[in-house]
Short mmCIF file of C-alpha atoms and ligand atoms in Angstrom, two decimals:
data_model
loop_
_atom_site.label_atom_id
_atom_site.label_comp_id
_atom_site.label_asym_id
_atom_site.label_seq_id
_atom_site.Cartn_x
_atom_site.Cartn_y
_atom_site.Cartn_z
CA MET A 6 -234.51 23.19 -28.29
CA SER A 7 -233.45 26.34 -26.64
CA HIS A 8 -236.65 27.79 -24.97
CA PHE A 9 -234.78 31.44 -25.27
CA ALA A 10 -235.30 32.18 -29.12
CA TYR A 11 -235.71 35.05 -31.46
CA GLN A 12 -239.43 35.54 -32.25
CA ASN A 13 -240.85 38.80 -34.47
CA GLY A 14 -237.03 40.32 -34.39
CA GLU A 15 -237.16 40.18 -30.44
CA LEU A 16 -235.47 37.49 -28.04
CA HIS A 17 -238.06 35.61 -26.06
CA ALA A 18 -238.05 33.55 -22.72
CA GLU A 19 -240.61 30.89 -23.99
CA GLY A 20 -243.57 33.22 -25.11
CA VAL A 21 -242.69 36.16 -23.34
CA PRO A 22 -240.39 38.97 -25.01
CA LEU A 23 -237.78 39.85 -22.81
CA SER A 24 -238.26 43.44 -23.25
CA ARG A 25 -241.36 43.43 -21.49
CA ILE A 26 -239.94 41.86 -18.42
CA ALA A 27 -237.31 44.50 -18.41
CA ALA A 28 -239.61 47.19 -18.61
CA ALA A 29 -241.89 45.85 -15.71
CA VAL A 30 -239.38 44.40 -13.67
CA GLY A 31 -236.29 46.81 -14.25
CA THR A 32 -232.69 45.06 -14.91
CA PRO A 33 -230.64 43.16 -14.15
CA VAL A 34 -232.85 40.51 -13.59
CA TYR A 35 -232.55 36.72 -13.60
CA VAL A 36 -235.03 34.86 -16.31
CA TYR A 37 -236.07 31.46 -16.00
CA SER A 38 -237.73 29.19 -18.55
CA GLU A 39 -240.01 26.88 -16.49
CA THR A 40 -240.37 24.43 -19.62
CA ALA A 41 -236.33 24.49 -19.83
CA LEU A 42 -236.04 23.29 -16.20
CA THR A 43 -238.51 20.56 -16.41
CA ASP A 44 -237.60 19.57 -20.23
CA ALA A 45 -233.82 18.95 -18.70
CA TYR A 46 -235.37 17.03 -15.83
CA ARG A 47 -237.01 14.68 -18.19
CA ARG A 48 -234.14 14.22 -20.42
CA PHE A 49 -231.96 13.41 -17.56
CA ALA A 50 -234.26 11.11 -15.50
CA GLY A 51 -235.52 9.48 -19.01
CA ALA A 52 -232.30 8.62 -20.07
CA LEU A 53 -231.85 6.91 -16.69
CA ALA A 54 -234.70 5.13 -17.04
CA ASP A 55 -234.27 3.86 -20.72
CA ALA A 56 -231.11 2.54 -19.72
CA GLY A 57 -232.91 0.17 -17.17
CA LEU A 58 -231.59 1.95 -14.32
CA ASP A 59 -233.44 2.36 -10.66
CA ALA A 60 -232.60 5.68 -10.46
CA ARG A 61 -233.94 8.76 -8.08
CA VAL A 62 -232.89 12.35 -9.21
CA CYS A 63 -232.09 14.61 -6.26
CA TYR A 64 -231.67 18.04 -7.79
CA ALA A 65 -228.59 19.73 -6.30
CA MET A 66 -230.12 22.83 -4.98
CA LYS A 67 -226.70 24.52 -4.85
CA ALA A 68 -227.02 25.55 -8.17
CA ASN A 69 -230.13 27.53 -7.97
CA SER A 70 -232.52 27.25 -4.77
CA ASN A 71 -235.16 29.73 -5.71
CA LEU A 72 -238.15 28.27 -4.22
CA ALA A 73 -240.04 28.65 -7.79
CA VAL A 74 -237.24 26.86 -9.38
CA VAL A 75 -237.23 23.98 -6.86
CA ARG A 76 -240.87 23.54 -7.34
CA ALA A 77 -241.09 23.07 -10.68
CA LEU A 78 -238.29 20.49 -10.41
CA ALA A 79 -240.30 18.96 -7.29
CA ALA A 80 -243.39 18.60 -9.24
CA CYS A 81 -241.75 16.63 -11.93
CA GLY A 82 -240.46 13.96 -9.14
CA ALA A 83 -237.42 15.37 -7.99
CA GLY A 84 -235.81 14.96 -4.81
CA ALA A 85 -233.07 17.50 -3.50
CA ASP A 86 -229.57 17.41 -2.51
CA VAL A 87 -228.81 19.90 0.09
CA VAL A 88 -225.77 21.22 1.71
CA SER A 89 -226.83 23.40 4.73
CA GLY A 90 -229.87 24.07 7.06
CA GLY A 91 -231.03 26.66 4.78
CA GLU A 92 -231.21 24.79 1.69
CA LEU A 93 -233.01 22.24 3.73
CA THR A 94 -235.53 24.58 4.71
CA ARG A 95 -236.00 25.78 1.47
CA ALA A 96 -236.28 22.18 0.08
CA LEU A 97 -239.04 21.48 2.38
CA ALA A 98 -240.90 24.95 1.97
CA ALA A 99 -240.69 23.86 -1.84
CA GLY A 100 -242.70 20.84 -1.18
CA VAL A 101 -239.62 18.29 -1.80
CA ASP A 102 -240.46 15.10 -0.07
CA PRO A 103 -238.20 14.57 2.86
CA ALA A 104 -237.56 10.94 2.32
CA GLU A 105 -235.81 12.29 -0.77
CA ILE A 106 -233.74 14.50 0.28
CA VAL A 107 -230.08 13.89 0.60
CA PHE A 108 -227.70 15.85 2.90
CA SER A 109 -224.12 16.55 1.31
CA GLY A 110 -221.11 18.62 2.51
CA VAL A 111 -217.88 18.32 4.59
CA GLY A 112 -219.00 20.67 7.49
CA LYS A 113 -222.58 19.87 8.94
CA THR A 114 -223.05 21.28 12.30
CA ALA A 115 -224.66 19.17 14.98
CA ASP A 116 -227.51 21.79 14.59
CA GLU A 117 -227.71 20.95 10.95
CA MET A 118 -228.11 17.17 11.63
CA ARG A 119 -230.84 17.76 14.38
CA GLN A 120 -232.82 19.84 12.11
CA ALA A 121 -232.35 17.17 9.44
CA ILE A 122 -233.40 14.17 11.53
CA ALA A 123 -236.43 16.15 12.85
CA ALA A 124 -237.32 16.67 9.11
CA GLY A 125 -236.54 12.65 8.49
CA ILE A 126 -234.59 13.06 5.33
CA GLY A 127 -233.76 10.16 3.49
CA GLN A 128 -229.75 10.16 3.71
CA PHE A 129 -226.59 11.59 5.01
CA ASN A 130 -223.51 11.75 2.91
CA VAL A 131 -220.72 11.80 5.27
CA GLU A 132 -217.25 12.77 4.60
CA SER A 133 -215.03 12.03 7.47
CA ILE A 134 -214.88 9.83 10.77
CA PRO A 135 -215.22 13.04 12.92
CA GLU A 136 -218.67 13.60 11.26
CA LEU A 137 -219.82 10.01 11.47
CA ASP A 138 -219.13 10.15 15.18
CA ARG A 139 -221.06 13.62 15.62
CA LEU A 140 -223.86 11.99 13.58
CA SER A 141 -224.02 9.14 15.62
CA GLU A 142 -224.49 11.00 18.71
CA VAL A 143 -226.95 13.35 17.77
CA ALA A 144 -229.01 10.35 16.21
CA ALA A 145 -228.86 9.01 19.71
CA GLU A 146 -230.04 12.36 21.22
CA SER A 147 -233.61 11.46 19.58
CA SER A 148 -233.24 7.86 19.47
CA ALA A 149 -233.20 7.81 15.43
CA THR A 150 -231.70 5.65 13.11
CA VAL A 151 -230.22 7.32 9.79
CA ASN A 152 -229.24 5.95 6.70
CA VAL A 153 -225.48 6.89 5.81
CA ALA A 154 -223.60 6.94 2.51
CA VAL A 155 -219.97 7.53 3.13
CA ARG A 156 -218.72 9.67 0.28
CA VAL A 157 -215.68 7.96 -0.90
CA ASN A 158 -212.43 9.99 -2.91
CA PRO A 159 -211.51 7.96 -5.98
CA ASP A 160 -208.72 9.94 -6.65
CA VAL A 161 -209.97 10.62 -10.34
CA ASP A 162 -208.97 14.03 -12.26
CA ALA A 163 -212.16 15.23 -13.53
CA ASP A 164 -210.52 17.04 -16.18
CA THR A 165 -212.26 20.35 -15.38
CA HIS A 166 -211.44 23.62 -13.52
CA HIS A 167 -209.40 23.12 -10.69
CA LYS A 168 -211.80 24.91 -8.22
CA ILE A 169 -214.59 22.72 -9.09
CA SER A 170 -212.74 19.25 -9.42
CA THR A 171 -213.59 17.30 -6.06
CA GLY A 172 -212.28 13.91 -6.64
CA ARG A 173 -208.58 14.36 -6.52
CA HIS A 174 -206.93 12.67 -3.33
CA HIS A 175 -205.70 16.24 -2.19
CA ASP A 176 -209.21 17.69 -2.40
CA LYS A 177 -211.12 18.21 0.78
CA PHE A 178 -213.76 15.94 -0.40
CA GLY A 179 -214.71 12.58 1.05
CA ILE A 180 -212.68 9.57 2.22
CA GLU A 181 -209.71 8.15 0.83
CA ILE A 182 -211.20 5.09 -1.28
CA ASP A 183 -208.43 2.86 -0.07
CA ARG A 184 -209.36 3.60 3.59
CA ALA A 185 -213.14 3.18 2.86
CA ARG A 186 -213.53 -0.79 4.50
CA GLU A 187 -212.09 0.48 7.64
CA VAL A 188 -214.60 3.61 8.09
CA TYR A 189 -217.34 1.26 7.01
CA ALA A 190 -216.12 -1.13 9.85
CA HIS A 191 -216.04 2.14 12.05
CA ALA A 192 -219.44 3.08 10.97
CA ALA A 193 -221.39 -0.11 11.51
CA ALA A 194 -220.16 -0.37 15.12
CA LEU A 195 -221.81 2.85 16.06
CA SER A 196 -225.45 3.65 17.07
CA GLY A 197 -227.98 5.44 15.05
CA ILE A 198 -226.12 4.78 11.76
CA THR A 199 -227.00 2.24 9.00
CA PRO A 200 -224.11 2.46 6.56
CA ASN A 201 -225.96 1.29 3.66
CA ALA A 202 -224.96 3.41 0.65
CA VAL A 203 -221.75 4.72 -1.15
CA ALA A 204 -221.48 8.42 -2.52
CA VAL A 205 -219.13 9.82 -4.92
CA HIS A 206 -218.68 13.10 -6.57
CA ILE A 207 -215.86 13.98 -8.45
CA GLY A 208 -216.55 17.21 -9.92
CA SER A 209 -218.41 19.84 -11.96
CA GLN A 210 -219.17 20.67 -15.58
CA LEU A 211 -217.42 17.49 -16.96
CA THR A 212 -217.34 17.22 -20.79
CA ASP A 213 -215.97 13.92 -20.80
CA LEU A 214 -217.46 10.78 -19.62
CA SER A 215 -214.25 8.87 -18.91
CA PRO A 216 -213.53 10.19 -15.50
CA PHE A 217 -217.07 9.36 -14.70
CA ARG A 218 -216.37 5.85 -16.09
CA ALA A 219 -212.93 5.59 -13.84
CA ALA A 220 -214.68 6.81 -10.59
CA PHE A 221 -217.34 4.29 -10.87
CA ILE A 222 -215.33 1.37 -11.49
CA ARG A 223 -213.75 2.01 -8.63
CA VAL A 224 -217.00 2.37 -6.70
CA ALA A 225 -218.17 -0.87 -8.11
CA ALA A 226 -215.28 -3.02 -6.58
CA LEU A 227 -215.60 -1.07 -3.26
CA VAL A 228 -219.18 -2.47 -3.14
CA HIS A 229 -217.85 -5.93 -3.63
CA ASP A 230 -215.52 -5.54 -1.08
CA LEU A 231 -218.13 -3.83 1.27
CA ARG A 232 -220.56 -6.62 0.92
CA ALA A 233 -217.72 -9.44 1.29
CA ASP A 234 -217.34 -7.37 4.54
CA GLY A 235 -220.86 -8.33 5.61
CA HIS A 236 -221.97 -4.52 4.83
CA GLU A 237 -225.52 -4.28 2.86
CA ILE A 238 -225.08 -1.75 0.43
CA THR A 239 -228.42 -1.39 -1.11
CA LYS A 240 -227.94 2.42 -2.51
CA LEU A 241 -225.17 4.08 -4.65
CA ASP A 242 -225.07 8.08 -5.09
CA LEU A 243 -223.19 8.88 -8.28
CA GLY A 244 -223.33 12.77 -7.55
CA GLY A 245 -223.68 15.21 -10.21
CA GLY A 246 -221.32 16.81 -12.46
CA LEU A 247 -222.59 16.57 -16.02
CA GLY A 248 -221.35 19.65 -17.98
CA ILE A 249 -223.37 21.85 -20.41
CA GLU A 250 -222.43 23.80 -23.66
CA TYR A 251 -221.97 27.28 -22.46
CA GLY A 252 -221.89 28.13 -26.24
CA HIS A 253 -218.59 26.39 -27.02
CA GLN A 254 -218.06 23.12 -25.10
CA SER A 255 -219.19 19.45 -26.32
CA PRO A 256 -220.68 17.89 -23.34
CA PRO A 257 -221.93 14.32 -23.25
CA ASP A 258 -225.42 13.61 -23.98
CA PRO A 259 -227.32 12.04 -20.80
CA ARG A 260 -227.98 8.91 -22.77
CA ASP A 261 -224.55 8.27 -23.16
CA TYR A 262 -223.62 9.06 -19.40
CA ALA A 263 -226.50 6.34 -18.43
CA ALA A 264 -224.73 3.77 -20.68
CA ILE A 265 -221.70 4.18 -18.73
CA VAL A 266 -223.38 4.29 -15.35
CA ALA A 267 -225.20 1.02 -16.62
CA ASP A 268 -221.98 -0.68 -17.75
CA THR A 269 -220.34 0.13 -14.68
CA VAL A 270 -222.43 0.03 -11.97
CA GLY A 271 -225.79 -1.44 -13.23
CA ASP A 272 -225.54 -5.06 -12.06
CA LEU A 273 -225.12 -4.13 -8.47
CA GLY A 274 -228.77 -4.36 -7.92
CA CYS A 275 -228.47 -0.70 -6.23
CA ILE A 276 -230.71 1.93 -5.91
CA LEU A 277 -228.71 4.98 -7.97
CA VAL A 278 -228.94 8.26 -6.59
CA PHE A 279 -228.23 11.18 -9.11
CA GLU A 280 -227.45 14.91 -7.91
CA PRO A 281 -227.42 17.11 -10.96
CA GLY A 282 -227.49 20.82 -10.66
CA ARG A 283 -226.17 22.34 -13.79
CA TYR A 284 -227.61 20.43 -16.18
CA LEU A 285 -231.01 21.07 -14.92
CA ALA A 286 -230.79 24.66 -14.22
CA GLY A 287 -227.92 26.23 -16.22
CA PRO A 288 -229.46 26.54 -19.61
CA ALA A 289 -232.76 27.22 -18.27
CA GLY A 290 -231.67 30.99 -17.22
CA VAL A 291 -230.42 34.14 -18.66
CA LEU A 292 -229.25 37.33 -16.82
CA LEU A 293 -230.94 40.22 -18.44
CA THR A 294 -228.89 43.09 -18.59
CA GLU A 295 -228.84 46.86 -19.84
CA ILE A 296 -225.96 48.72 -21.97
CA ILE A 297 -225.72 51.94 -19.92
CA TYR A 298 -222.84 53.22 -22.16
CA ILE A 299 -220.77 52.21 -24.88
CA LYS A 300 -217.07 53.71 -24.07
CA ASP A 301 -214.80 53.39 -27.25
CA ALA A 302 -211.21 53.66 -25.89
CA GLU A 303 -208.14 53.63 -28.40
CA THR A 304 -207.56 49.44 -28.34
CA ARG A 305 -210.97 48.27 -27.10
CA SER A 306 -214.62 49.18 -27.34
CA PHE A 307 -216.45 48.45 -23.78
CA ALA A 308 -219.93 47.96 -23.57
CA ILE A 309 -220.74 48.82 -19.84
CA VAL A 310 -223.85 46.99 -18.60
CA ASP A 311 -225.99 47.23 -15.53
CA ALA A 312 -225.26 43.60 -14.37
CA ALA A 313 -221.75 43.16 -12.65
CA MET A 314 -219.35 40.48 -10.87
CA ASN A 315 -221.39 40.53 -7.75
CA ASP A 316 -224.64 39.39 -9.66
CA LEU A 317 -222.71 36.72 -11.85
CA VAL A 318 -219.39 35.77 -10.23
CA ARG A 319 -218.78 33.16 -12.68
CA PRO A 320 -216.74 34.79 -15.37
CA ALA A 321 -214.47 36.73 -12.60
CA MET A 322 -214.01 33.72 -10.55
CA TYR A 323 -213.43 30.64 -12.96
CA ASP A 324 -213.06 32.62 -16.20
CA ALA A 325 -216.14 31.14 -17.40
CA HIS A 326 -217.49 31.47 -20.84
CA HIS A 327 -221.01 32.45 -21.00
CA GLU A 328 -222.48 33.50 -24.46
CA ILE A 329 -224.04 36.91 -25.01
CA LEU A 330 -226.65 37.79 -27.02
CA PRO A 331 -228.73 41.20 -27.88
CA VAL A 332 -232.38 40.75 -27.31
CA ARG A 333 -232.99 43.01 -30.54
CA GLU A 334 -232.40 40.20 -33.14
CA PRO A 335 -229.53 41.09 -35.50
CA GLY A 336 -230.24 41.66 -39.08
CA THR A 337 -228.42 38.87 -41.54
CA ASP A 338 -225.86 41.46 -42.82
CA ASP A 339 -224.93 43.46 -39.51
CA HIS A 340 -221.68 44.01 -39.15
CA THR A 341 -220.03 42.88 -36.10
CA HIS A 342 -217.94 44.79 -33.73
CA SER A 343 -215.38 43.58 -31.20
CA TYR A 344 -216.61 44.40 -27.41
CA ASP A 345 -215.71 43.78 -23.90
CA ILE A 346 -218.48 43.43 -21.84
CA VAL A 347 -217.95 44.85 -18.30
CA GLY A 348 -219.83 45.63 -15.48
CA PRO A 349 -219.91 48.91 -13.02
CA VAL A 350 -217.93 47.39 -10.17
CA CYS A 351 -214.51 48.89 -9.39
CA GLU A 352 -212.40 45.91 -10.47
CA THR A 353 -211.05 44.67 -13.58
CA GLY A 354 -212.35 41.20 -12.92
CA ASP A 355 -216.02 42.61 -13.50
CA THR A 356 -215.59 41.72 -17.13
CA PHE A 357 -218.20 39.22 -18.58
CA ALA A 358 -216.45 38.78 -21.74
CA THR A 359 -213.26 39.88 -23.66
CA GLN A 360 -213.20 41.00 -27.43
CA ARG A 361 -216.36 39.34 -27.96
CA ASP A 362 -217.50 39.81 -31.82
CA LEU A 363 -221.59 41.20 -31.80
CA PRO A 364 -223.56 43.27 -33.69
CA ALA A 365 -223.05 46.89 -33.24
CA LEU A 366 -224.48 47.67 -29.67
CA THR A 367 -225.82 50.93 -28.54
CA ALA A 368 -226.47 52.40 -24.88
CA GLY A 369 -229.89 51.75 -23.83
CA GLU A 370 -230.23 48.23 -25.35
CA LEU A 371 -230.83 45.12 -23.71
CA VAL A 372 -228.36 41.95 -24.04
CA VAL A 373 -228.50 38.63 -21.88
CA ILE A 374 -225.83 36.56 -20.51
CA ARG A 375 -226.88 32.97 -21.45
CA ASP A 376 -226.92 29.60 -19.62
CA ALA A 377 -226.73 31.96 -16.09
CA GLY A 378 -229.39 29.59 -14.56
CA ALA A 379 -227.29 27.47 -12.34
CA TYR A 380 -224.38 28.99 -10.11
CA GLY A 381 -225.73 32.54 -10.72
CA ALA A 382 -228.18 34.13 -8.30
CA VAL A 383 -227.11 31.84 -5.63
CA MET A 384 -223.64 33.22 -5.58
CA ALA A 385 -224.59 36.60 -5.73
CA SER A 386 -223.36 38.98 -3.42
CA GLY A 387 -223.86 42.66 -2.01
CA TYR A 388 -220.24 43.87 -3.16
CA ASN A 389 -220.36 47.90 -3.93
CA SER A 390 -223.92 47.56 -1.86
CA ARG A 391 -225.47 46.52 -5.04
CA PRO A 392 -228.61 44.99 -3.69
CA LEU A 393 -229.62 41.21 -4.70
CA ILE A 394 -231.26 41.45 -7.87
CA ALA A 395 -234.72 40.06 -9.17
CA GLU A 396 -235.52 36.50 -10.34
CA VAL A 397 -238.68 35.73 -12.70
CA LEU A 398 -239.97 32.57 -13.88
CA VAL A 399 -241.67 32.22 -17.35
CA ARG A 400 -244.01 29.64 -18.29
CA GLY A 401 -245.50 29.96 -21.83
CA ASP A 402 -246.92 33.41 -22.10
CA SER A 403 -246.83 34.28 -18.32
CA TYR A 404 -244.04 35.40 -16.21
CA SER A 405 -243.76 35.78 -12.31
CA VAL A 406 -241.49 37.41 -10.18
CA VAL A 407 -240.10 35.00 -7.92
CA ARG A 408 -237.73 36.91 -6.09
CA VAL A 409 -238.24 40.82 -5.52
CA ARG A 410 -235.17 42.91 -6.06
CA GLN A 411 -233.57 43.71 -2.71
CA ASP A 412 -233.41 47.30 -1.67
CA ILE A 413 -230.78 49.38 -0.26
CA ALA A 414 -233.52 50.64 2.69
CA THR A 415 -233.65 46.67 3.45
CA MET A 416 -229.83 46.22 3.42
CA LEU A 417 -229.30 49.17 5.76
CA ALA A 418 -232.25 47.95 8.19
CA GLN A 419 -230.14 45.03 9.08
CA GLU A 420 -227.25 47.06 10.01
CA SER A 421 -227.09 49.71 12.83
CA LEU A 422 -224.20 51.68 14.27
CA ALA A 423 -222.34 50.31 17.54
CA ASP A 424 -224.09 51.35 20.63
CA TRP A 425 -221.33 54.00 21.42
CA GLN A 426 -221.33 55.48 18.13
CA SER A 427 -225.35 56.67 18.37
CA GLU A 428 -224.43 58.33 21.76
N1 LIG B 59 -223.34 16.91 -5.74
C1 LIG B 59 -222.22 17.51 -4.74
C2 LIG B 59 -221.99 17.08 -3.89
C3 LIG B 59 -221.71 18.66 -5.35
O1 LIG B 59 -220.52 19.01 -4.66
C4 LIG B 59 -222.02 19.10 -6.67
C5 LIG B 59 -221.65 20.37 -7.25
C6 LIG B 59 -223.33 18.70 -7.33
C7 LIG B 59 -223.83 17.62 -6.85
C8 LIG B 59 -224.04 19.34 -8.52
O2 LIG B 59 -222.78 19.30 -9.50
P1 LIG B 59 -223.35 20.08 -10.87
O3 LIG B 59 -224.11 18.72 -11.48
O4 LIG B 59 -223.96 21.23 -10.85
O5 LIG B 59 -222.20 20.05 -11.66
N2 LIG B 59 -220.00 27.42 -8.43
C9 LIG B 59 -219.30 26.32 -9.57
C10 LIG B 59 -219.75 25.11 -9.50
C11 LIG B 59 -219.49 24.22 -7.93
C12 LIG B 59 -220.16 23.09 -8.05
C13 LIG B 59 -220.05 22.44 -6.62
N3 LIG B 59 -220.46 21.24 -6.32
C14 LIG B 59 -219.50 27.03 -11.08
O6 LIG B 59 -220.08 28.09 -11.13
O7 LIG B 59 -219.19 26.32 -11.93
#
């Protein structure tokens, strides 16, 4: 069930009318449903538990790293998958147990490694031999020993958008699976490193289970080989990637995903780590925006809204489809009209939807762009000197601003003229 539904003629987030949030906080604004977040977590974790798997869910914070969002998931028992010192700081601030934090990414710096070792995180996912060597050096500085998963690249095409497919041999991620045995041998000889896990992540927004199956089968074979080589492999990190509907796709149910996991790696006796991002956060958020003008051109009607590509870049960057709904509930006999929904930024790419059939829209009314809870606010920029927008979390009949709207004065305060310009 969606936690964004019409009640009394108006779209609500849980029990809160979106017009109330717009009036109090202004637009554009991201609105998240806490119940949608926690329900999604329970569906995902519950499917894994029901399949008899010993699973840990480490939320991929890159999807939405707002403190309140991370806190809501941590309160359900989620750990975190972080990819920078910044995300690690946020995870700790949100109350995530350090032992349940996994540090992923191809380019961790020595400083980030130091920070993570000091925090006592549970696992590093390492993606190259130079990174293994660096981590060993950094661990030695503090006489620490860290748990390491080598992220392998299984050469499987995730059949998703090419910019978010990560498991093909020419992608920058992981170590070719055929070289994994020599890399584990290298890792085992290093001090400060315990290579006791294997990690894989083949891409994002997967709507078909067969690439998962193909990748997990290859990982299972590798675990047998590594054990034969004398390595004690106790953990598998199977990454994230489960897709969501975006109003027009048919992604698999988490229970079918869990069945594939059980079928392919369930008998290895490993603790299984999962890193879902989009599945947990995507449907839990909308971007609420007001129509500034309706511009009727000869061949098109443009609804120009106050949100733009700098606030939500997915349509511009990946031609992503997001459903758009008016906040005022359309009547059953309302005629639809075709609109291009565009933002104010000076680029043609600043388009949220093209020739979308919607009930007749008017300037001043509110619309929402759905499924914007993942890879929305986190990917925002200040392009066109547009300040970062506010974020609001709803629970039941209450809402709370969980990030204030940035203002231009704050943006300018971080800049200055060069020394020689102000003389
Ligand atoms: N683990 C690793 C190592 C990842 O690289 C990612 C996503 C995830 C987990 C989480 O994947 P998810 O469950 O969210 O699919 N900005 C793009 C998506 C980039 C995904 C990057 N990695 C978008 O807006 O579609």
